[in-house]
Amino acid sequence: MSESALRLVWVYPDLLSTYGDRGNVLVVERRARQRGLDVARIDVRSDQPIPTSGDIYLLGGGEDRPQRLAGERLRADPGLGRAVENGAIVLGVCAGYQIMGHEFIDDMGQRTQGLGLLDVWSTRGEGARSVGDILAEPDPRLGLPTLTGFENHQGVTHLGQGVSPLARVSVGGGNGTGDGTEGAWRDTVFGTYLHGPILARNPSVADLLIKLALDVSALPPADNTWYDALRAERIAAVQQPAQ
Amino acid sequence: MLLLGGIGRAGRLSASVHRRRATRMPANPEPAGPSATLPPRAKLAVTAGKVAAAVSRTAGRGSGSVIGGKVALRLDPDLLRSLAENLDVVLVSATNGKTTTTRLIAEALKAAGPVVSNALGANMPAGITSALADGSDARFGVIEVDEKYLVGVAKDTAPKAIALLNLSRDQLDRSSETRMLAERWREGLQGTEAVIIANADDPLVTWAASSCRKVVWVAAGQAYREDAWSCPSCGGVMQRPGEDWFCPSCGFRRPQPHWALQGDHVVDPQGSGWLIQLQLPGRANLSNATSSAAVAAVFGVHPQIALQRMQAVQAVAGRYESVQFGGREVRLLLAKNPAGWLETFTLIDQPPAPVVLSVNALSADGTDTSWLWDVDYERLVGHPVFVMGQRKLDLAVRLEVAGVHFQVVDSLAQAVAAAPPGRIEAIANYTAFQQLRRDVRG
Ligand SMILES: [Zn+2]
């Protein structure tokens, strides 16, 4: 592992890796290597300390009980907070998104403290679980195309003043607050409900994370043939649900 | 770095990362990956199996009370109960392998008497009721049960034995969370009179079975471990040295097995090894045969006899079947979830054997394809791969990221026409597999 490698930290694969979000790690790794970067992937199990010197941190979705356990262990470990203070890039999905907020509802129905890395808090939705394909238009400042993904959550996430919505939902539930928002972001910290995984469905988001980590405004082009084909198919399928 | 109106500061990409921090991160202490190969199984310590003797057949089996002809598929718990009353019932449940294992157990128990079984995998109460209604003179009812219905079916059928093979993630957009299933089993089976035949290598299955009174533990192996890192009892991080596992936080640990799969042998509670010779391929089926031998022994069938009978089992509902199609040999393999794909990759022919992958996302498959990213498709590097099915583009992106060479096709015929020589391994998830079976029949 060279000193100059992009350090990609996968937070708690033993707890937060249930809905295919491991794909986010694989996509960032692949797309960085395709640009000639060395990548040092660091998988941190929940009985290990979170390194403070990573460049990109990825947190995935997990079931309710693992989410509580992950929250407890991350709260007891200052690593991720320090990394964010250092300017590290973080993407949390579903349970990983909720944990980054001020609080969430755990598997026993209790309000549980999160990490406070994003000014959001999550409650449990009253209605049906949000399950299905989702389309959303990202915050224009991010310079991203339409987001496509798959959501599967009961939680509702409320946004405070300290964050912006990641996107506006055109199909699906998103944050579930009724205002059409999906996800949240602030500086270099991003949260979303999108599985799919999000970075496989939206490689431009993977590139955004890499650009932020490198502090560059552009990357050499990558072959997006299959990503583009998949995106076009999913976007069309969602806009025209099966007859 | 606040992002407003653009990304980052202007700058050129270099092949290195601009270090923002001076400190260097310590090397990763331990990889969390699942795939470390295990050292050879240490000599198995076996405790005497006293359980088989505890089970005796109930007398008074009648054959006249079974309703003849077609049974209405409308669910009727009392009907299931009365059908089961006159049978020695064996239930089989798991995430993977339950259809095949049900078939293996049914074959083995035929040594002791006639068997009725839902051999075609209709594994919910209505299908089970219908299957049992066809077996009026059977002694044994060997029943595959969907994981979600196990507790209810166990209450209705008063089984003599229940085989619990494995639990792992499967169709999370519509199914229960995996540990919740284990907990439901644990609570629902607590008071059962049945002998539980449980896989001691699967922590979730062990957790589910360990509150039962009569348990036969089988070291049947566990290839996919990603749902077993968290202690089902206390949430501690599981330690897995070699084939052992334990939770350092609460002491929950792998029980001492009575039976074990060792290489291609079943080791029985007396410590004797019996060669498994199956027509079915793969480690998973050796594991299924081991559990089946342990079930058969509960009913007094010797493992040697049981294994001999299992040898007769060929394809089960088309699984593992080799067919001729387009002038080529095509083997049909079903893989429905990450654990199933992992087992399938271990049994396919070596590269450069051509491989066809077909994935659908109908409701029977699960409509979320994210699970493709929990499967190590990297293992297919070196095979010429053809992708098809409704979600072939999801597969294409997955394989592109895995660095696998592939070609996207519209049909099995197109794949077969383009495939280089060799037996073609066609791997598909549930409805895609049904489609492949229709395709090869023309
Ligand atoms: Zn424990």
Short mmCIF file of N, CA, C and O and ligand atoms in Angstrom, two decimals, chain B residues 231 233-236 247 249-252, ligand 1:
data_model
loop_
_atom_site.label_atom_id
_atom_site.label_comp_id
_atom_site.label_asym_id
_atom_site.label_seq_id
_atom_site.Cartn_x
_atom_site.Cartn_y
_atom_site.Cartn_z
N CYS B 231 -23.19 -11.64 16.97
CA CYS B 231 -23.74 -12.67 17.85
C CYS B 231 -25.26 -12.51 17.92
O CYS B 231 -25.76 -11.45 18.29
N SER B 233 -27.21 -13.65 20.00
CA SER B 233 -27.65 -13.56 21.38
C SER B 233 -27.43 -12.16 21.94
O SER B 233 -28.35 -11.54 22.46
N CYS B 234 -26.21 -11.64 21.82
CA CYS B 234 -25.89 -10.37 22.50
C CYS B 234 -25.40 -9.28 21.57
O CYS B 234 -25.21 -8.15 22.01
N GLY B 235 -25.15 -9.59 20.29
CA GLY B 235 -24.67 -8.56 19.37
C GLY B 235 -23.16 -8.41 19.35
O GLY B 235 -22.63 -7.58 18.61
N GLY B 236 -22.45 -9.20 20.15
CA GLY B 236 -21.00 -9.14 20.13
C GLY B 236 -20.45 -9.57 18.78
O GLY B 236 -21.16 -10.14 17.96
N CYS B 247 -18.78 -16.30 20.67
CA CYS B 247 -18.93 -14.89 20.98
C CYS B 247 -18.13 -14.59 22.23
O CYS B 247 -18.42 -15.13 23.30
N SER B 249 -18.18 -11.99 23.94
CA SER B 249 -18.92 -11.14 24.89
C SER B 249 -19.83 -11.93 25.81
O SER B 249 -19.93 -11.64 26.99
N CYS B 250 -20.55 -12.93 25.27
CA CYS B 250 -21.53 -13.62 26.10
C CYS B 250 -21.27 -15.12 26.24
O CYS B 250 -21.95 -15.80 26.99
N GLY B 251 -20.31 -15.64 25.49
CA GLY B 251 -19.99 -17.05 25.64
C GLY B 251 -20.80 -17.98 24.76
O GLY B 251 -20.57 -19.19 24.76
N PHE B 252 -21.75 -17.44 24.01
CA PHE B 252 -22.50 -18.28 23.06
C PHE B 252 -21.49 -18.88 22.08
O PHE B 252 -20.67 -18.17 21.51
ZN ZN C 1 -22.85 -12.97 22.37
#
